[in-house]
CSV table of N, CA and C in Angstrom, one decimal:
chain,number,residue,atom,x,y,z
J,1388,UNK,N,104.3,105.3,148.3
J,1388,UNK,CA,104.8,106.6,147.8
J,1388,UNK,C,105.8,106.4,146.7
J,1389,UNK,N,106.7,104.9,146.9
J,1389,UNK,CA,107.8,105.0,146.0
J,1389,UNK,C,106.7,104.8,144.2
J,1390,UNK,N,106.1,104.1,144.6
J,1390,UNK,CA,105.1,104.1,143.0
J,1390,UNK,C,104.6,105.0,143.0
J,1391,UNK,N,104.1,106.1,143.4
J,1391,UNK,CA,103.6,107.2,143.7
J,1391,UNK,C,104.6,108.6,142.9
J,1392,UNK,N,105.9,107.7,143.4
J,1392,UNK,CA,107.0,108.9,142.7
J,1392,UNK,C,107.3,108.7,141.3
J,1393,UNK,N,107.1,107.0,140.8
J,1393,UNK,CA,107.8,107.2,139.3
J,1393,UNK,C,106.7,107.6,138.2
J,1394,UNK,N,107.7,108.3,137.3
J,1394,UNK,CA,107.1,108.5,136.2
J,1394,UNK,C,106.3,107.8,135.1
J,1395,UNK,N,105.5,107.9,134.7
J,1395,UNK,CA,105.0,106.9,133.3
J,1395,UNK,C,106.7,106.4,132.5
J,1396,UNK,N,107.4,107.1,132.5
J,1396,UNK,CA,108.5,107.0,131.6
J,1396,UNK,C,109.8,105.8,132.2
J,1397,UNK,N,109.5,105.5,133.4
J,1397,UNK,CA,110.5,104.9,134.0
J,1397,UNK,C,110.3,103.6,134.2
J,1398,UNK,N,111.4,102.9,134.2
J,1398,UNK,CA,111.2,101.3,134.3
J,1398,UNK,C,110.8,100.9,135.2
J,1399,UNK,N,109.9,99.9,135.4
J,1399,UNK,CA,109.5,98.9,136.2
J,1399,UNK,C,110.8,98.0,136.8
J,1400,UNK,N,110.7,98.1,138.8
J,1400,UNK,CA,111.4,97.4,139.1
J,1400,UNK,C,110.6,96.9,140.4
J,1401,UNK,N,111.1,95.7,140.7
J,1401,UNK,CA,110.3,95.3,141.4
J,1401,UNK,C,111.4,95.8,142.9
J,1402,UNK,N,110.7,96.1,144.5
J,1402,UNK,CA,110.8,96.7,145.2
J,1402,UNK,C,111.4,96.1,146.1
J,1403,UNK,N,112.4,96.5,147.0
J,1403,UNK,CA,113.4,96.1,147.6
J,1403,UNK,C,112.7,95.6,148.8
J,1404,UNK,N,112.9,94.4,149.6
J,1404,UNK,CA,112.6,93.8,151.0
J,1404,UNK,C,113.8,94.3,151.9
J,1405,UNK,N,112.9,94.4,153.4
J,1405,UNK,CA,113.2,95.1,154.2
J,1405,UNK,C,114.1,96.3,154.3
J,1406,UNK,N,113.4,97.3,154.0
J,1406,UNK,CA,113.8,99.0,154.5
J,1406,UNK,C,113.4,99.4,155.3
J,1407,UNK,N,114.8,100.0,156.2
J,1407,UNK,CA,114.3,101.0,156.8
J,1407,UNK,C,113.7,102.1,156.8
J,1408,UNK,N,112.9,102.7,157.8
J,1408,UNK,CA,112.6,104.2,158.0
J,1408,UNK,C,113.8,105.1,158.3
J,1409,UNK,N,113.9,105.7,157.4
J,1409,UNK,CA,115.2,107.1,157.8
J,1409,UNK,C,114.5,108.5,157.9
J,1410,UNK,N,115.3,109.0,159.2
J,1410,UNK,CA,114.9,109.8,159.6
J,1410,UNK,C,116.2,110.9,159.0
J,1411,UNK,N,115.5,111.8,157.7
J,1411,UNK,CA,116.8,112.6,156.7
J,1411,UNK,C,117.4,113.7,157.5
J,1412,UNK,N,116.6,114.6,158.5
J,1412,UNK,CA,117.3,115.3,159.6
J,1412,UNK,C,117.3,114.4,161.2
J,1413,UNK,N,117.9,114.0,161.3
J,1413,UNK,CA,118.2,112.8,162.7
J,1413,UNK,C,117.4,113.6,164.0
J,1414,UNK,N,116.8,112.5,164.4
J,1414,UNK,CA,116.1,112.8,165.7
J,1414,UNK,C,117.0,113.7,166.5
J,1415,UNK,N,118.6,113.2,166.3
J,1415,UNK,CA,119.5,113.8,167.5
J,1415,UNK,C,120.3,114.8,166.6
J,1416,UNK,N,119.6,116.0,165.9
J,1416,UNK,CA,120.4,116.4,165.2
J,1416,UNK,C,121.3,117.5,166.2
J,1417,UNK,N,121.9,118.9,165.5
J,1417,UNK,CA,122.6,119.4,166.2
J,1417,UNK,C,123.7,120.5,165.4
J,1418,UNK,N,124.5,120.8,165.4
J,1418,UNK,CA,125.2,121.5,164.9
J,1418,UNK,C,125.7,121.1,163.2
J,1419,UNK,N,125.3,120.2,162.9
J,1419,UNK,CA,125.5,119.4,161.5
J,1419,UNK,C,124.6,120.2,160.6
J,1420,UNK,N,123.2,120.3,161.4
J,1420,UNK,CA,121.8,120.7,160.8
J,1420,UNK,C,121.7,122.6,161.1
J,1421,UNK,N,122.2,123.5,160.8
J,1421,UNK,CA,121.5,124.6,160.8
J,1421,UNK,C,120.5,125.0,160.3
J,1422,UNK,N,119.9,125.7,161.6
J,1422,UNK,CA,118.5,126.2,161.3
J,1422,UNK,C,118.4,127.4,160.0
J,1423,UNK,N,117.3,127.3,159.5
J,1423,UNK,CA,117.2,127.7,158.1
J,1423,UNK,C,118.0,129.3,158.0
J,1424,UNK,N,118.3,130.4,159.5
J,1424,UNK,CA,118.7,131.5,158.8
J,1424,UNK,C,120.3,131.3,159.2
J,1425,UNK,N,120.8,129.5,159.2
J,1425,UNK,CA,121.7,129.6,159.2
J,1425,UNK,C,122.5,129.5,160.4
J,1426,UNK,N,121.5,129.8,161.2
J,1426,UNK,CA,122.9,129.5,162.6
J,1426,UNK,C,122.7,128.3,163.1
J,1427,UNK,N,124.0,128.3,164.6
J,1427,UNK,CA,123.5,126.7,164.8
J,1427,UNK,C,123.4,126.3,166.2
J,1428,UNK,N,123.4,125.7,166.7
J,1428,UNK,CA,123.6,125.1,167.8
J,1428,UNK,C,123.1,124.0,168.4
J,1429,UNK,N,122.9,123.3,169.8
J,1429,UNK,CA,122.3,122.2,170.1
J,1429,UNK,C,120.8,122.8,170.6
J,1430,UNK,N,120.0,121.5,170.6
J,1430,UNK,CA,118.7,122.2,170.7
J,1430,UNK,C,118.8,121.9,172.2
J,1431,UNK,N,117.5,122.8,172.6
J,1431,UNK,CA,117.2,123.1,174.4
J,1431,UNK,C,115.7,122.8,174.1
J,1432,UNK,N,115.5,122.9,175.2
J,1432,UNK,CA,113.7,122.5,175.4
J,1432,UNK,C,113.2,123.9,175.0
J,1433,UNK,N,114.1,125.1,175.6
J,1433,UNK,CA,113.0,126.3,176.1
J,1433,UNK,C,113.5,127.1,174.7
J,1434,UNK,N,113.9,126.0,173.4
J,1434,UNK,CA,114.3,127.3,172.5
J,1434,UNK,C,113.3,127.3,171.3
J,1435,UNK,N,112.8,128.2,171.0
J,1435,UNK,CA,110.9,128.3,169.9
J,1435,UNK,C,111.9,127.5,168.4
J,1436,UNK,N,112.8,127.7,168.0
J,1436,UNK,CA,113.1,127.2,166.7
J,1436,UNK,C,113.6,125.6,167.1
J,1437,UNK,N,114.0,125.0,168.0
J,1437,UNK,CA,114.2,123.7,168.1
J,1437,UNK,C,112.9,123.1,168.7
J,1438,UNK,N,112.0,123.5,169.1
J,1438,UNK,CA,110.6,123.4,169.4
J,1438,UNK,C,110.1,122.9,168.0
J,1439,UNK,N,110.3,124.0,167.2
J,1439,UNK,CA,109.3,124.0,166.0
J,1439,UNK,C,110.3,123.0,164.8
J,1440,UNK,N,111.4,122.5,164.7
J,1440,UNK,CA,112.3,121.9,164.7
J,1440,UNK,C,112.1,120.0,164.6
J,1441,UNK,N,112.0,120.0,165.9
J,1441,UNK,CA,111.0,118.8,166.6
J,1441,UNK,C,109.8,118.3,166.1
J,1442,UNK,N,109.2,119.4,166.4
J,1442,UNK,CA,107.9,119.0,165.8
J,1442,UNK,C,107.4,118.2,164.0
J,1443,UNK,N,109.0,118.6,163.7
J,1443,UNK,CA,108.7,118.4,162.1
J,1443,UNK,C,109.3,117.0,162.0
J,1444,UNK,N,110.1,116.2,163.2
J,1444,UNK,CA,111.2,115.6,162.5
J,1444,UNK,C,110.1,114.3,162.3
J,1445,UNK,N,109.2,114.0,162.5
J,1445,UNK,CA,108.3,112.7,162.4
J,1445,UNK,C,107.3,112.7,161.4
J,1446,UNK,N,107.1,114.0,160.2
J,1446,UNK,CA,106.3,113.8,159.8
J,1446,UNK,C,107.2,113.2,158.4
J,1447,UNK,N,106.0,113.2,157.2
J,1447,UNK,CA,106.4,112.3,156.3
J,1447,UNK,C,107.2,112.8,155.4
J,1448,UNK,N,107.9,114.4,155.3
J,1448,UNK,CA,108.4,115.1,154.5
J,1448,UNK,C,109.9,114.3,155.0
J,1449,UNK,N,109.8,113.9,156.2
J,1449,UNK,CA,111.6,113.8,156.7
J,1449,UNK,C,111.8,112.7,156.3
J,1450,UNK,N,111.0,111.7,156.4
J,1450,UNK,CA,111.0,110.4,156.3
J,1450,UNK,C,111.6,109.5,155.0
J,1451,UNK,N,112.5,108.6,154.8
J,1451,UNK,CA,112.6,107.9,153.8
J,1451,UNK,C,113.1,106.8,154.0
J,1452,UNK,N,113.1,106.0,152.7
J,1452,UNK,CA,113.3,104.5,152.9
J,1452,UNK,C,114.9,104.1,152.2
J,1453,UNK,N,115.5,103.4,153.3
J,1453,UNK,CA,116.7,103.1,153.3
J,1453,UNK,C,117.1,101.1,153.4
J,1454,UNK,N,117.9,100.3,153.0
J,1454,UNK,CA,118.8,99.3,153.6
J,1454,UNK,C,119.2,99.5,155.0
J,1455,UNK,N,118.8,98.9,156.0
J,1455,UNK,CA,119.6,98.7,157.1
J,1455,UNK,C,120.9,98.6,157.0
J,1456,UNK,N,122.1,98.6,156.2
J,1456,UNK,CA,123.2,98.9,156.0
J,1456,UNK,C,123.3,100.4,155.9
J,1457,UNK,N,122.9,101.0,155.0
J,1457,UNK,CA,122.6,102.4,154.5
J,1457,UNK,C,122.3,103.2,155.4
J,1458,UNK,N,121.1,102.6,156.2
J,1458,UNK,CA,120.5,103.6,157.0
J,1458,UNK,C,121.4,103.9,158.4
J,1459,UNK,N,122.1,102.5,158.7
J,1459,UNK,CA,122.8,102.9,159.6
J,1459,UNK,C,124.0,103.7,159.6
J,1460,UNK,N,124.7,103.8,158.4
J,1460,UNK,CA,125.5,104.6,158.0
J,1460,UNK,C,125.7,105.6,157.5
J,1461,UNK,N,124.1,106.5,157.4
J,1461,UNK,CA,124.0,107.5,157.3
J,1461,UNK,C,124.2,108.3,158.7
J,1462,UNK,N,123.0,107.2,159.6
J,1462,UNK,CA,123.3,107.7,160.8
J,1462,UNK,C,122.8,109.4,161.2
J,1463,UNK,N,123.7,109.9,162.1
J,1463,UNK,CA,123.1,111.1,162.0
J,1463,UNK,C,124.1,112.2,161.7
J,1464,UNK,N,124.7,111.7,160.7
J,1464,UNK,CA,125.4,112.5,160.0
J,1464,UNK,C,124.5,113.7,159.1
J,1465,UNK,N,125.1,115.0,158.7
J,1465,UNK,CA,125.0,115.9,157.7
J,1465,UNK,C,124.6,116.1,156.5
J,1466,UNK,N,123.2,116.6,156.1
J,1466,UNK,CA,122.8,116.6,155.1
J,1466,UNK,C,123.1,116.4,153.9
J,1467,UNK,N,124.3,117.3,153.8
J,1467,UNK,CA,125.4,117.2,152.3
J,1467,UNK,C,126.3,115.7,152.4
J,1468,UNK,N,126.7,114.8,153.5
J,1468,UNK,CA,127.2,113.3,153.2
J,1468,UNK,C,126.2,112.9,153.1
J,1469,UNK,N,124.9,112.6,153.8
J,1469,UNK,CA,123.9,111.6,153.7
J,1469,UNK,C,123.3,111.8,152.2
J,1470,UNK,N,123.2,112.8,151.7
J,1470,UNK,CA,122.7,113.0,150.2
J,1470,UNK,C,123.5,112.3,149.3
J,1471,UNK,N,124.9,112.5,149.7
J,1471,UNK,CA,125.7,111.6,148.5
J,1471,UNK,C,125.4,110.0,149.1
J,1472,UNK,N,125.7,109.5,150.0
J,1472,UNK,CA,125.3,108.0,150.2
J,1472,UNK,C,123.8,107.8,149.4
J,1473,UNK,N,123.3,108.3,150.2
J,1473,UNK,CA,121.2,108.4,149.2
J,1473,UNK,C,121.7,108.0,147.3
J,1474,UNK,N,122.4,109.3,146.7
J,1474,UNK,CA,122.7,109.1,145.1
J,1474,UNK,C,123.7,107.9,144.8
J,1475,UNK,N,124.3,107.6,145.7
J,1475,UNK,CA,125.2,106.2,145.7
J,1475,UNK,C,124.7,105.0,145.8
J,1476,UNK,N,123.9,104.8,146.7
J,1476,UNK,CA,123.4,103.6,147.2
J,1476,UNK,C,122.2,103.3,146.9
J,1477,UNK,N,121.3,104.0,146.6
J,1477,UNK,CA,119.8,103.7,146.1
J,1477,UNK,C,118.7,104.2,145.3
J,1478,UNK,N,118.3,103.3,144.6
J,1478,UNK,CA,118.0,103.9,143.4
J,1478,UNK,C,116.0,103.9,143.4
J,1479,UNK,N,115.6,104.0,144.7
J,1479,UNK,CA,114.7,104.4,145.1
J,1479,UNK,C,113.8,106.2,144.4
J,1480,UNK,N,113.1,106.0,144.0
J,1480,UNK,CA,112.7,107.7,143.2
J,1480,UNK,C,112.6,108.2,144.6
J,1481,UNK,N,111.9,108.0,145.3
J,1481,UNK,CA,111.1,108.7,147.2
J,1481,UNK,C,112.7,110.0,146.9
J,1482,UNK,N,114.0,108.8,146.8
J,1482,UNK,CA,114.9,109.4,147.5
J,1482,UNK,C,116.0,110.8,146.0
J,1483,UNK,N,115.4,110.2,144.9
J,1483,UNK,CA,115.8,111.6,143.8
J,1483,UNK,C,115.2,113.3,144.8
J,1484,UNK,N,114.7,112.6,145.3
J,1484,UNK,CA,113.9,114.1,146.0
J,1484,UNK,C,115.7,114.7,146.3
J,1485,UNK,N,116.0,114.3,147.1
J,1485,UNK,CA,117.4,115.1,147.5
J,1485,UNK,C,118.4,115.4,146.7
J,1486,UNK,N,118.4,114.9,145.4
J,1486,UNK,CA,119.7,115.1,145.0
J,1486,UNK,C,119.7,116.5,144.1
J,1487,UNK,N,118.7,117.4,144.1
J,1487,UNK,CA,118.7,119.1,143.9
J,1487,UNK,C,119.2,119.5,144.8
J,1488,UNK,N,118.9,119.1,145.6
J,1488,UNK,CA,118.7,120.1,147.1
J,1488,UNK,C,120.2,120.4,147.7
J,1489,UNK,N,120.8,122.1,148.3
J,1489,UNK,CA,121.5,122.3,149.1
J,1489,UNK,C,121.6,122.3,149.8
J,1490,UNK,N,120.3,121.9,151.0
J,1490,UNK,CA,120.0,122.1,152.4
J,1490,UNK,C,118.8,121.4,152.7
J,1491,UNK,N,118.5,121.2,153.9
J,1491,UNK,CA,117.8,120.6,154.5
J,1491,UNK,C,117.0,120.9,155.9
J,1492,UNK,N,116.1,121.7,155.5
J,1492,UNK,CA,115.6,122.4,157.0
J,1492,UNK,C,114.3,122.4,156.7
J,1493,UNK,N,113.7,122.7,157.6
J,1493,UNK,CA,111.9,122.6,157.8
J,1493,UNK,C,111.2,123.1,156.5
J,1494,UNK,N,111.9,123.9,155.7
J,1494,UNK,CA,110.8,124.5,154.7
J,1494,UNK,C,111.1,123.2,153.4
J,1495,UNK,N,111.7,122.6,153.5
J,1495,UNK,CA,112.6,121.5,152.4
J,1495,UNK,C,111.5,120.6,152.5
J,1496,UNK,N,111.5,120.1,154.4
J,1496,UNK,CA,110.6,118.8,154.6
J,1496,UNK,C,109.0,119.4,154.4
J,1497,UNK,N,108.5,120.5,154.8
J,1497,UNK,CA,107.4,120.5,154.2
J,1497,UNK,C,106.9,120.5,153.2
J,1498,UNK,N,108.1,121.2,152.5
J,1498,UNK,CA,107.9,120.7,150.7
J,1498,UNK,C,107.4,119.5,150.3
J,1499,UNK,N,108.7,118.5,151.0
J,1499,UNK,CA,108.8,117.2,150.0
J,1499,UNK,C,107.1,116.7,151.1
J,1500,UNK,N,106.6,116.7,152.1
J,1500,UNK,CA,105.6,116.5,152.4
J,1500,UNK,C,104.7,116.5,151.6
J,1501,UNK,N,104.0,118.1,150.9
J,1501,UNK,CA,103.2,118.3,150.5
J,1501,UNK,C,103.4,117.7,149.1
J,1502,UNK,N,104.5,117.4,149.0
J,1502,UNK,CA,104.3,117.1,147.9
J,1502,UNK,C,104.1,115.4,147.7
J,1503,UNK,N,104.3,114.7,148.7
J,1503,UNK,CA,103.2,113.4,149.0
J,1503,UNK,C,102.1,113.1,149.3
J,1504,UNK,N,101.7,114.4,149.9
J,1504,UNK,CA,100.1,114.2,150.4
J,1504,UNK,C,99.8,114.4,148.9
J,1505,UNK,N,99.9,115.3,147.9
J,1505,UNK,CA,99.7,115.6,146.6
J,1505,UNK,C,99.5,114.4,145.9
J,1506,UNK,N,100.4,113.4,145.9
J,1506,UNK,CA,100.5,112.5,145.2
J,1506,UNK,C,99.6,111.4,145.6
J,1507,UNK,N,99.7,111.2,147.1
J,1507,UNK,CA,98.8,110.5,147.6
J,1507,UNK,C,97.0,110.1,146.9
J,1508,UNK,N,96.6,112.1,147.3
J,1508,UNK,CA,95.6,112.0,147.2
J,1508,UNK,C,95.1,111.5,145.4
J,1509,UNK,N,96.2,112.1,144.3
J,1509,UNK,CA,95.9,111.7,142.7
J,1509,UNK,C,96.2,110.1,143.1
J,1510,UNK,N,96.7,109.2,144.1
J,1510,UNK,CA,97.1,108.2,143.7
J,1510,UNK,C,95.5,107.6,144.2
J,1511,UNK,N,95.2,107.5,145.7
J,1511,UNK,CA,93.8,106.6,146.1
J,1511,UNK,C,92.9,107.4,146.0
J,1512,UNK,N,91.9,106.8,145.8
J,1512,UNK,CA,90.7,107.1,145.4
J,1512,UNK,C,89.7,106.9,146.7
J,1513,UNK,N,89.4,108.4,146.8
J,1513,UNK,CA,88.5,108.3,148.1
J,1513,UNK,C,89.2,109.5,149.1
J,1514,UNK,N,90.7,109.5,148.8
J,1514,UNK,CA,91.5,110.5,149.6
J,1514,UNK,C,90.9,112.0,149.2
J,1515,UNK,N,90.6,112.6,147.8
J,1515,UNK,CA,90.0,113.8,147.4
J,1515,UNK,C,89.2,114.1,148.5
J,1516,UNK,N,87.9,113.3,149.1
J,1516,UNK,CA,87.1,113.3,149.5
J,1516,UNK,C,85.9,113.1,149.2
J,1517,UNK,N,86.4,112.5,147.8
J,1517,UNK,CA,84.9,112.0,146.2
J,1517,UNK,C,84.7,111.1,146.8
């Protein structure tokens, strides 16, 4: 995906050994993370927006690549710190995805999702379905 993200226009660099998977809204999120109309709280099993919540935190929209220094230090901290470490620390494209962004909630990650499957599919051949 990270070759996936750069532009014809950008320099060739060769790619960083061992990164983590970061998870950009934390498995254990919580009152850091409000839900998109804004409010907050800890999640419960029996509640439909931390349900639906859950269900997103694994897919590939959340997902990015970090240093094991980095990643642990983002940790499960708040979208608006973890964004500035991301524009500090690494110069990864996957991760320019965040530095627009004011927030971070389900409609964000399905964005930046779709917008890999997108890339995906212009990138291998066979993914179209041709």
């Amino acid at each position: 995906m990270e070759l996936a993200s750069r532009s014809k226009l950008a320099e060739q660099s060769d790619q960083p050994l061992n990164l983590w998977v970061e998870h950009v809204m934390p498995q254990s999120w919580g009152d850091d993370w409000p839900y998109e109309d804004g409010s907050t709280g800890r999640p419960s099993d029996d509640d439909g927006k931390a349900i639906a919540r859950n269900a997103i935190l694994h897919t590939l929209g959340n997902l990015t690549l970090l240093t094991g220094g980095l990643n642990i230090s983002s940790g499960n901290k708040g979208f608006d710190e973890k964004k500035v470490k991301f524009a500090e620390h690494t110069g990864l494209f996957l991760n320019k995805w965040f530095t627009g962004k004011t927030r971070w909630t389900e409609n964000e990650i399905r964005e930046r999702g779709e917008r890999f499957a997108d890339l995906a599919v212009s990138r291998w051949v066979g993914l179209d379905g041709s």
